[in-house]
Coordinates of C-alpha atoms in Angstrom, one line a residue:
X30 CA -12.8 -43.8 -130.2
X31 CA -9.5 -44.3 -133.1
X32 CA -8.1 -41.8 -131.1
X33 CA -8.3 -44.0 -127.9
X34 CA -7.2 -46.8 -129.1
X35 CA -4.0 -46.1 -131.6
X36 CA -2.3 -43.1 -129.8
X37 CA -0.6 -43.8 -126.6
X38 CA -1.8 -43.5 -123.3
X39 CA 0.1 -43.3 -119.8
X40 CA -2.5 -42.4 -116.6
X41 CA -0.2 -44.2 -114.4
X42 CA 3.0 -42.9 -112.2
X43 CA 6.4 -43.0 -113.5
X44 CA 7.3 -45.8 -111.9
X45 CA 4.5 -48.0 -113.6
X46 CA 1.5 -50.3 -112.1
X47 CA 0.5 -53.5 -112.2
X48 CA -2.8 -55.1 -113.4
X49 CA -4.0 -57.9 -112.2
X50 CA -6.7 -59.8 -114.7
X51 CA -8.7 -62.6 -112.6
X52 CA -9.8 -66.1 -114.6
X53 CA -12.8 -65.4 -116.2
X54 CA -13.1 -61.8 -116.3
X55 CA -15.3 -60.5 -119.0
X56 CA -13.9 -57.9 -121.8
X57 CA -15.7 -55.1 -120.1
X58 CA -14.1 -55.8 -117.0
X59 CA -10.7 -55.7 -117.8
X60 CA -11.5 -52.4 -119.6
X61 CA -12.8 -50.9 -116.6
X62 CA -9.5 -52.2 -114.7
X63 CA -7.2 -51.1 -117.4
X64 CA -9.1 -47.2 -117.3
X65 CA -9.4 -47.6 -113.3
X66 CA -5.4 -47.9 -113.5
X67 CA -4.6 -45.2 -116.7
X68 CA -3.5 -47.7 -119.1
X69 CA -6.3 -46.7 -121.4
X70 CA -8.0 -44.1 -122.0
X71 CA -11.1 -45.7 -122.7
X72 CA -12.6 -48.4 -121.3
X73 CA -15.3 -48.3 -123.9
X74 CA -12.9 -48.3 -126.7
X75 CA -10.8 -51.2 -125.3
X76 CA -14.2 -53.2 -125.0
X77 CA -15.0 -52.5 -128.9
X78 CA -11.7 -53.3 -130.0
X79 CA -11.3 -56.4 -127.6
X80 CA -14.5 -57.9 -129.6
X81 CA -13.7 -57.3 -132.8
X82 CA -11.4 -59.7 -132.0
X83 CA -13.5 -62.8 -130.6
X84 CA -11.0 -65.7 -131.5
X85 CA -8.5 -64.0 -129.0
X86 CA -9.0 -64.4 -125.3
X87 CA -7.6 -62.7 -122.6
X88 CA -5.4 -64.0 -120.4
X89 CA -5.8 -64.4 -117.1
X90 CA -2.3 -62.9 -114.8
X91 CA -0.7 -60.3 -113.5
X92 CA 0.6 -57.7 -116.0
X93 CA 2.9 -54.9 -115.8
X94 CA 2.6 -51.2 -117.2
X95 CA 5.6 -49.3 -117.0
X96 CA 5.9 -46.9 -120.4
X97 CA 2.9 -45.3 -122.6
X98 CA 1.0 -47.5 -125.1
X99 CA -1.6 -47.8 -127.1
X100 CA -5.0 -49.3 -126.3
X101 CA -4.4 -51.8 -129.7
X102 CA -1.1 -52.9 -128.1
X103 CA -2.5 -53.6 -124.6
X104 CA -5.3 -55.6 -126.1
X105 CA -2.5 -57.6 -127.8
X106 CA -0.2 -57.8 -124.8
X107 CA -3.3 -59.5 -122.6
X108 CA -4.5 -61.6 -125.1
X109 CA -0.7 -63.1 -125.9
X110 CA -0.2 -63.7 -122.2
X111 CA 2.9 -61.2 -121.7
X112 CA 2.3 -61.7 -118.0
X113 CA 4.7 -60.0 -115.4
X114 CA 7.7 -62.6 -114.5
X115 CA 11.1 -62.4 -112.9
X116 CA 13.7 -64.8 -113.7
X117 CA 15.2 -66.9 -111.4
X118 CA 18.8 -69.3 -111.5
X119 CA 19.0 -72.0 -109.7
X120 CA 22.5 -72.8 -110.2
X121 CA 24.0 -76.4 -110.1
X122 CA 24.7 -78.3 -106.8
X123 CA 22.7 -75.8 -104.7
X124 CA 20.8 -77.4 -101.7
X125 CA 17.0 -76.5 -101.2
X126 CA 18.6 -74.0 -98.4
X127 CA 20.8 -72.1 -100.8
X128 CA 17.8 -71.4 -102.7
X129 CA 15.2 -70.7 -100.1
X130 CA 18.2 -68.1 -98.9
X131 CA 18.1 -66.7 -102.7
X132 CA 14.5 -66.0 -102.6
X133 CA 14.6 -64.5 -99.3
X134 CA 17.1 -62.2 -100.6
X135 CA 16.0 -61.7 -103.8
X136 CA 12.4 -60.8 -102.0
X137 CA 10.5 -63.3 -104.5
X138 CA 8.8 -65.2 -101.4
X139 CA 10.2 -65.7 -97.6
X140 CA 12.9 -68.8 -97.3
X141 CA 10.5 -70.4 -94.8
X142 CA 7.6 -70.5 -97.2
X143 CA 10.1 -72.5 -100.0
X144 CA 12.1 -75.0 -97.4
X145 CA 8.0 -76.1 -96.1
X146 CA 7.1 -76.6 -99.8
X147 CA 10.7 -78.1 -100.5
X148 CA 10.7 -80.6 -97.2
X149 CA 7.2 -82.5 -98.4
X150 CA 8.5 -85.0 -100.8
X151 CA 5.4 -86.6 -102.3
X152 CA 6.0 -84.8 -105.5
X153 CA 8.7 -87.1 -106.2
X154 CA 6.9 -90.1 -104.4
X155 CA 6.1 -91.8 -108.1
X156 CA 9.8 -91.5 -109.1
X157 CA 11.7 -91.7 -105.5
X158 CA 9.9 -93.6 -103.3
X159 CA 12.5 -93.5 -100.5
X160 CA 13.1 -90.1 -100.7
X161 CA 13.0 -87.8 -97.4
X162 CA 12.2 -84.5 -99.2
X163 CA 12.8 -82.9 -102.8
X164 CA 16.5 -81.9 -102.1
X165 CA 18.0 -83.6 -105.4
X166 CA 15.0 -82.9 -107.6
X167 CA 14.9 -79.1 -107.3
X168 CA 16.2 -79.0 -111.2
X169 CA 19.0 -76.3 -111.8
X170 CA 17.6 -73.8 -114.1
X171 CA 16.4 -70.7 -114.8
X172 CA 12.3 -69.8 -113.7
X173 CA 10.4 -67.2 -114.2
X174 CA 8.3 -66.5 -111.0
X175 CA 5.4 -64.0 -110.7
X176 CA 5.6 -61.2 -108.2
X177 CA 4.1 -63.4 -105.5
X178 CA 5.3 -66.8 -106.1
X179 CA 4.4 -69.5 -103.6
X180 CA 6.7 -72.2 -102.2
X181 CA 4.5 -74.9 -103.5
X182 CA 4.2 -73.8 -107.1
X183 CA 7.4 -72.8 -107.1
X184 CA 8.9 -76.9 -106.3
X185 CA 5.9 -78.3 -108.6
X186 CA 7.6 -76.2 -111.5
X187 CA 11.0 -77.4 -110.6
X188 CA 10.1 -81.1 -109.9
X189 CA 8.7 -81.1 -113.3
X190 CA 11.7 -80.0 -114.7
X191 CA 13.4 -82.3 -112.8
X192 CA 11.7 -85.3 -114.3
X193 CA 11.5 -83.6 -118.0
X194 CA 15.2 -84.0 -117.9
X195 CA 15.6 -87.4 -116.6
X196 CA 13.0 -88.7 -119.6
X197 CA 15.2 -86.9 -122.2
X198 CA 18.4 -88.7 -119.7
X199 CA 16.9 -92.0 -119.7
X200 CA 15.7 -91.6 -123.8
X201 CA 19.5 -91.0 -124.9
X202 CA 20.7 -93.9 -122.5
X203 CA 18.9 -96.2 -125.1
X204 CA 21.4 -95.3 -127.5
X205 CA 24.6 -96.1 -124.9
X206 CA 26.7 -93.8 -122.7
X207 CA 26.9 -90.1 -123.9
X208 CA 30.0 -88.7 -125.7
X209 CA 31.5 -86.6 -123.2
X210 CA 31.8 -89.6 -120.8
X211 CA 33.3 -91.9 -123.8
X212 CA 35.8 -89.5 -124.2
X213 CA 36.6 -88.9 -120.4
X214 CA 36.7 -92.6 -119.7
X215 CA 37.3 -94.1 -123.2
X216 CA 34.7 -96.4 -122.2
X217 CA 31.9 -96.6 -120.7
X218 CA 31.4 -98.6 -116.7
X219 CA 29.4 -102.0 -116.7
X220 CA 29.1 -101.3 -113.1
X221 CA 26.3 -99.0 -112.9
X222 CA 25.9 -97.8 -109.2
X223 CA 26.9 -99.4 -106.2
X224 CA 24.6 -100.0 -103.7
X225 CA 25.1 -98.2 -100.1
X226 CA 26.3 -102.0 -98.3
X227 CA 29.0 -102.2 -101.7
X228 CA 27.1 -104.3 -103.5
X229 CA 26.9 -103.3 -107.6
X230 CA 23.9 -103.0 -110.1
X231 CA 24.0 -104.5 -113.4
X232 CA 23.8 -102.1 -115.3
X233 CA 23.1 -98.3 -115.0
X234 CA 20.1 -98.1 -117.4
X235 CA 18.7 -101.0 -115.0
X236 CA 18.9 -99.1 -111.9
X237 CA 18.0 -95.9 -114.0
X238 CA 14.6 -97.8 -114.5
X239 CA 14.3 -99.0 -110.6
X240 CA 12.5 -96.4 -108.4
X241 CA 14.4 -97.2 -105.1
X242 CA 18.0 -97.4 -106.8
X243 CA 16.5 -93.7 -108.8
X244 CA 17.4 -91.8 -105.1
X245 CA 21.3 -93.5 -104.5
X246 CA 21.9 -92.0 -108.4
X247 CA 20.4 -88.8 -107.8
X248 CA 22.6 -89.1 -104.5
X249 CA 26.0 -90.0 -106.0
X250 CA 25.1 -87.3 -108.8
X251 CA 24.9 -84.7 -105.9
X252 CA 28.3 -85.8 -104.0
X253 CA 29.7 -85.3 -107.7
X254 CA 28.1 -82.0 -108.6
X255 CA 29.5 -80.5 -105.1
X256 CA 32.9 -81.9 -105.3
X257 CA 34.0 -80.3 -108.9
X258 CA 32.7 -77.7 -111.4
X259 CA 34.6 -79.4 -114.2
X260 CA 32.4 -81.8 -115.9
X261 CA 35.1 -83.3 -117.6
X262 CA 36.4 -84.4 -114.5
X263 CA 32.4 -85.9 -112.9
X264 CA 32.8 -89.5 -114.3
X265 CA 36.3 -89.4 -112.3
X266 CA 34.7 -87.7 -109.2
X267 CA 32.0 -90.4 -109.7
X268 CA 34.3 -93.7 -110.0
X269 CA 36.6 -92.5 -106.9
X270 CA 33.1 -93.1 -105.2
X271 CA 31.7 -96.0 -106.8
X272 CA 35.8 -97.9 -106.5
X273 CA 35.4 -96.9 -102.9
X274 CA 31.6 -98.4 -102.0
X275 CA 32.9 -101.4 -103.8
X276 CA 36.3 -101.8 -101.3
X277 CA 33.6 -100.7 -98.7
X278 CA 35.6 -97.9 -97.7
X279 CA 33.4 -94.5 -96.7
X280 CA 33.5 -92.2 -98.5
X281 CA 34.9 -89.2 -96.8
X282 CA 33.1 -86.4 -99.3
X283 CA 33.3 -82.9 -97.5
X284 CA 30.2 -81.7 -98.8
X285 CA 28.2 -84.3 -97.7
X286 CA 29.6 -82.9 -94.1
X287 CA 29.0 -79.4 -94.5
X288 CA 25.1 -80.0 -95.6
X289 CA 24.9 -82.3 -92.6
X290 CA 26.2 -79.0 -90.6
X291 CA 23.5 -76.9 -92.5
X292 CA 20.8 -79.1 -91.9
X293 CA 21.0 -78.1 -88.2
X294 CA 22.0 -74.9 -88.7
X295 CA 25.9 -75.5 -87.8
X296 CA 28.0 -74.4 -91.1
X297 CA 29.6 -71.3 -90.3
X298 CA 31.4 -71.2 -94.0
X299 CA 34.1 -73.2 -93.2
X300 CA 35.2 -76.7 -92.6
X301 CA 37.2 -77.5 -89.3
X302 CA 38.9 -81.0 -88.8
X303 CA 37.2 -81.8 -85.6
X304 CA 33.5 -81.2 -88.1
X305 CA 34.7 -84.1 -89.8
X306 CA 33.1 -85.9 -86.6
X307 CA 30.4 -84.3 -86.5
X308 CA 27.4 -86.6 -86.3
X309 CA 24.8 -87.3 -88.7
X310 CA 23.6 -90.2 -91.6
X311 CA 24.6 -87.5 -94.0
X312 CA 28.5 -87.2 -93.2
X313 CA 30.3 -89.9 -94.6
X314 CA 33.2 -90.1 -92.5
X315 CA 31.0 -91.3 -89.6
X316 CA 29.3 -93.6 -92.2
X317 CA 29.7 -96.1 -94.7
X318 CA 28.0 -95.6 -97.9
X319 CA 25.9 -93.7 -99.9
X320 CA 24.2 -90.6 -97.5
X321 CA 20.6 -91.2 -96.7
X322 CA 19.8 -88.9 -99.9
X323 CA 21.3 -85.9 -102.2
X324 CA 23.3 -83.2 -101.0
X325 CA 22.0 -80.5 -103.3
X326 CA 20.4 -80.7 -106.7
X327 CA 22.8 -82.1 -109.3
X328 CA 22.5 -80.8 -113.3
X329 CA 22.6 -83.4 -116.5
X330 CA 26.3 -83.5 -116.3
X331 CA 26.2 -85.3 -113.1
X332 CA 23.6 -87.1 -113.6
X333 CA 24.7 -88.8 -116.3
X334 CA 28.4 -89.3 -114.7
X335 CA 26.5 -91.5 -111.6
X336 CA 25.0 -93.2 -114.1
X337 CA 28.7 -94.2 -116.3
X338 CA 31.7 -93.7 -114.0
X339 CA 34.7 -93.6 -115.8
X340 CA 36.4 -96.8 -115.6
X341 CA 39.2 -96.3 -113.3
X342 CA 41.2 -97.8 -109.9
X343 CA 41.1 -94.0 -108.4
X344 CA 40.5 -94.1 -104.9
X345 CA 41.4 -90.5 -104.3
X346 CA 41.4 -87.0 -105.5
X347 CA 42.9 -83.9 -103.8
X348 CA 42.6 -80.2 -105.6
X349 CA 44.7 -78.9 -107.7
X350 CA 44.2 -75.1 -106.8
X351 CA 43.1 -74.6 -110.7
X352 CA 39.9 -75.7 -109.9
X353 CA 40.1 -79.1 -110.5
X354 CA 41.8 -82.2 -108.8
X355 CA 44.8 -84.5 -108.3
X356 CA 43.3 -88.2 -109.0
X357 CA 45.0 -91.3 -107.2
X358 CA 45.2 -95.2 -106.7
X359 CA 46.6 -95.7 -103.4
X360 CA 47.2 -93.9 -100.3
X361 CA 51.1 -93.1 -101.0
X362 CA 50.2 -91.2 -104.7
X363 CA 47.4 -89.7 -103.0
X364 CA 50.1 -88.2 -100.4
X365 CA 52.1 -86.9 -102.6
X366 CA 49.6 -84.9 -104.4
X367 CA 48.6 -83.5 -100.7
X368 CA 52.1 -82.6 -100.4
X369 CA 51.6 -81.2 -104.2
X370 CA 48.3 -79.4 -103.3
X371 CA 49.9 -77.3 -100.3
X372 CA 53.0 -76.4 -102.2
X373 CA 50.9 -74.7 -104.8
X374 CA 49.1 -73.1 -102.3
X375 CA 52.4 -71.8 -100.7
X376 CA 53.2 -69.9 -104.6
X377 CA 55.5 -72.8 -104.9
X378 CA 55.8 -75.3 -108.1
X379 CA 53.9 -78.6 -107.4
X380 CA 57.1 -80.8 -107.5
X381 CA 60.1 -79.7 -105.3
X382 CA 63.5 -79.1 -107.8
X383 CA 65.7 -82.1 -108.0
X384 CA 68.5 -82.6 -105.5
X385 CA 71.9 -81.4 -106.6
X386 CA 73.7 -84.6 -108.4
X387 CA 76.5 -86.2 -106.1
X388 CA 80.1 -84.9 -106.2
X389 CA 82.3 -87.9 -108.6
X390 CA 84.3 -90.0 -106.4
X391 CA 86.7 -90.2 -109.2
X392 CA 87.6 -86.6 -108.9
X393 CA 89.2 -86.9 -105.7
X394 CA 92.0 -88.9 -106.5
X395 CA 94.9 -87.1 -108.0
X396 CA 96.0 -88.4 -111.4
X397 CA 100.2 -89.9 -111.0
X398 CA 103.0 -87.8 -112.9
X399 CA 105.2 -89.6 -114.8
X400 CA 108.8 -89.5 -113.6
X401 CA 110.2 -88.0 -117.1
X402 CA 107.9 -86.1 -116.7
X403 CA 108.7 -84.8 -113.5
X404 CA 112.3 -84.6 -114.3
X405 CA 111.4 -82.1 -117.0
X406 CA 109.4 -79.8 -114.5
X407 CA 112.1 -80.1 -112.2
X408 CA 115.0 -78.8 -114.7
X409 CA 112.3 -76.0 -116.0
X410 CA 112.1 -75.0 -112.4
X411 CA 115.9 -74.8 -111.9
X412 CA 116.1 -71.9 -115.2

């Protein structure tokens, strides 16, 4: 019986085997899985060792065999819950349909089975009210998912995430704007979010607190976290849109046209300028405002940019093929960084050379030879 349980055992194929311990199941019965599947060689000895042991419980899950051990060590390994788990990123700014494509491909769960779980939004019905699935709450992050995750556990675990950040959001708002911001904006916006008809909160901790304004934050964070990468530039990105709902002029995101497109199955990969018309709440050149809800599923960054804007009179941005954008006022500097934007894309240098200086006027007039001076020439010539 010491034999069984301190040298190591593998009854099990090369390629290793999985062992799945139901709620409840007595000691006995997991040995007789465990021998049924070759991890032990005894199930009798397991049993012994398992109640010497009576403080430590085993744990219900799925666990995974896959290299020789001993029967002490598989005791431990149930009893410490080392259950079977694959990770899983969701990376920032993807929409519930990047992810359910993710899954599919990454053969956790069919896409289907996610975007049902993902398109009922009373998970979020105590902190969103308004909103018209989880798309926004889907927190970016790595998982770890069983081998047969489900759609619905799967946005419960995410959800909670979600709102575990926005407590440890909203508990650092008490002690004013974070630092990244400050030094982004050198201070930090009184304006707090505008509402979708232009109209401004107080202040963003207010609207933080406010379950209906909650959704057009999460909102603005998403437009944010899909139109740059660089979060020193999201409380820019983030007062372009808030200066723009205030002048009540739409907004005229991309993004927020492309996940229109995906919504009904449209996007092909690329943007065309006759999409820019395509219809739908969601695209905001057809629409004033904030979009009906989030593009994709913002990370703390953005969050926390919809929430303090830098305080600027941007009205535009353009990008600057480094990754990042051109910011602008008005219309003409915002043209000239287009024209900036395509010469970098053409290998040329953003500003065109200056033009070659004009040719002095003063040069063209011949300077008068004094008549001495002349004679002299003259009587040198004549030698």
């Amino acid at each position: 019986m010491w034999y069984s349980i301190t040298y190591p055992y593998q009854g099990f194929p090369r390629e290793g085997v999985f062992v799945e311990v139901p709620h409840g199941a007595s000691r006995r019965y997991v040995g007789y899985l465990l021998k049924q599947n070759g991890v032990v060689r005894s199930k009798l000895a397991f049993e012994i060792y398992a109640r010497r042991h009576p403080k430590r419980t085993l744990q219900a899950g799925e666990y995974f065999f896959d290299h020789s051990m001993t029967g002490r060590d598989v005791f431990w390994k149930i009893a410490n819950g080392q259950i079977f788990e694959q990770p899983f990123t969701v990376r920032e700014g993807e929409t519930m349909f990047e992810i359910a494509h993710e899954l599919e491909a990454g053969k956790f769960m069919p896409g289907s089975d996610f975007l049902f779980a993902a398109s009922d939004p009373s998970l979020i019905r105590d902190f969103a009210p308004d909103a018209l699935t989880l798309e926004g709450f889907l927190f970016p992050a790595t998982y770890e998912l069983p081998r047969y995750p489900s759609g619905s556990e799967l946005t419960a675990e995410m959800v909670h995430k979600f709102k575990e950040e926005w407590k440890h959001i909203e508990a650092s708002e008490s002690n004013g704007p974070t630092a990244s911001n400050a030094q982004t904006s050198g201070e930090s916006s009184s304006k707090g979010l505008s509402h979708s008809n232009g109209q401004a909160s107080s202040r963003a901790p207010a609207a933080a607190e406010n379950p209906r304004q909650r959704l057009q934050l999460v909102t603005l964070a998403s437009l944010v976290e899909r139109e740059t990468p660089k979060p020193v530039e999201r409380p820019l990105v983030a007062s372009v849109f808030e200066n723009r709902l205030h002048k009540r002029m739409r907004l005229q995101c991309d993004p927020t046209v492309i996940y229109a497109m995906e919504r009904s199955g449209r996007y092909m990969g690329t943007l065309t300028g006759k999409d820019l018309s395509f219809e739908s709440p969601y695209n905001t050149y057809e629409h004033g405002g904030l979009p009906p809800g989030p593009i994709g599923n913002p990370g703390e960054a953005s969050l926390r940019a919809a929430l303090h804007p830098a305080e600027t009179s941007y009205l535009y941005f353009v990008a600057n093929t480094q990754g990042g954008h051109f910011f602008s006022s008005t219309l003409a500097e915002h043209n000239k960084n287009v024209v900036k934007y395509r010469r970098l894309l053409a290998g040329l240098p953003a500003d065109p050379p200056p033009p070659p200086p004009p040719p002095d006027a003063k040069k063209k007039q011949a300077k008068p030879v004094a008549h001495s001076q002349m004679q002299k020439q003259n009587k040198g010539k004549g030698r």
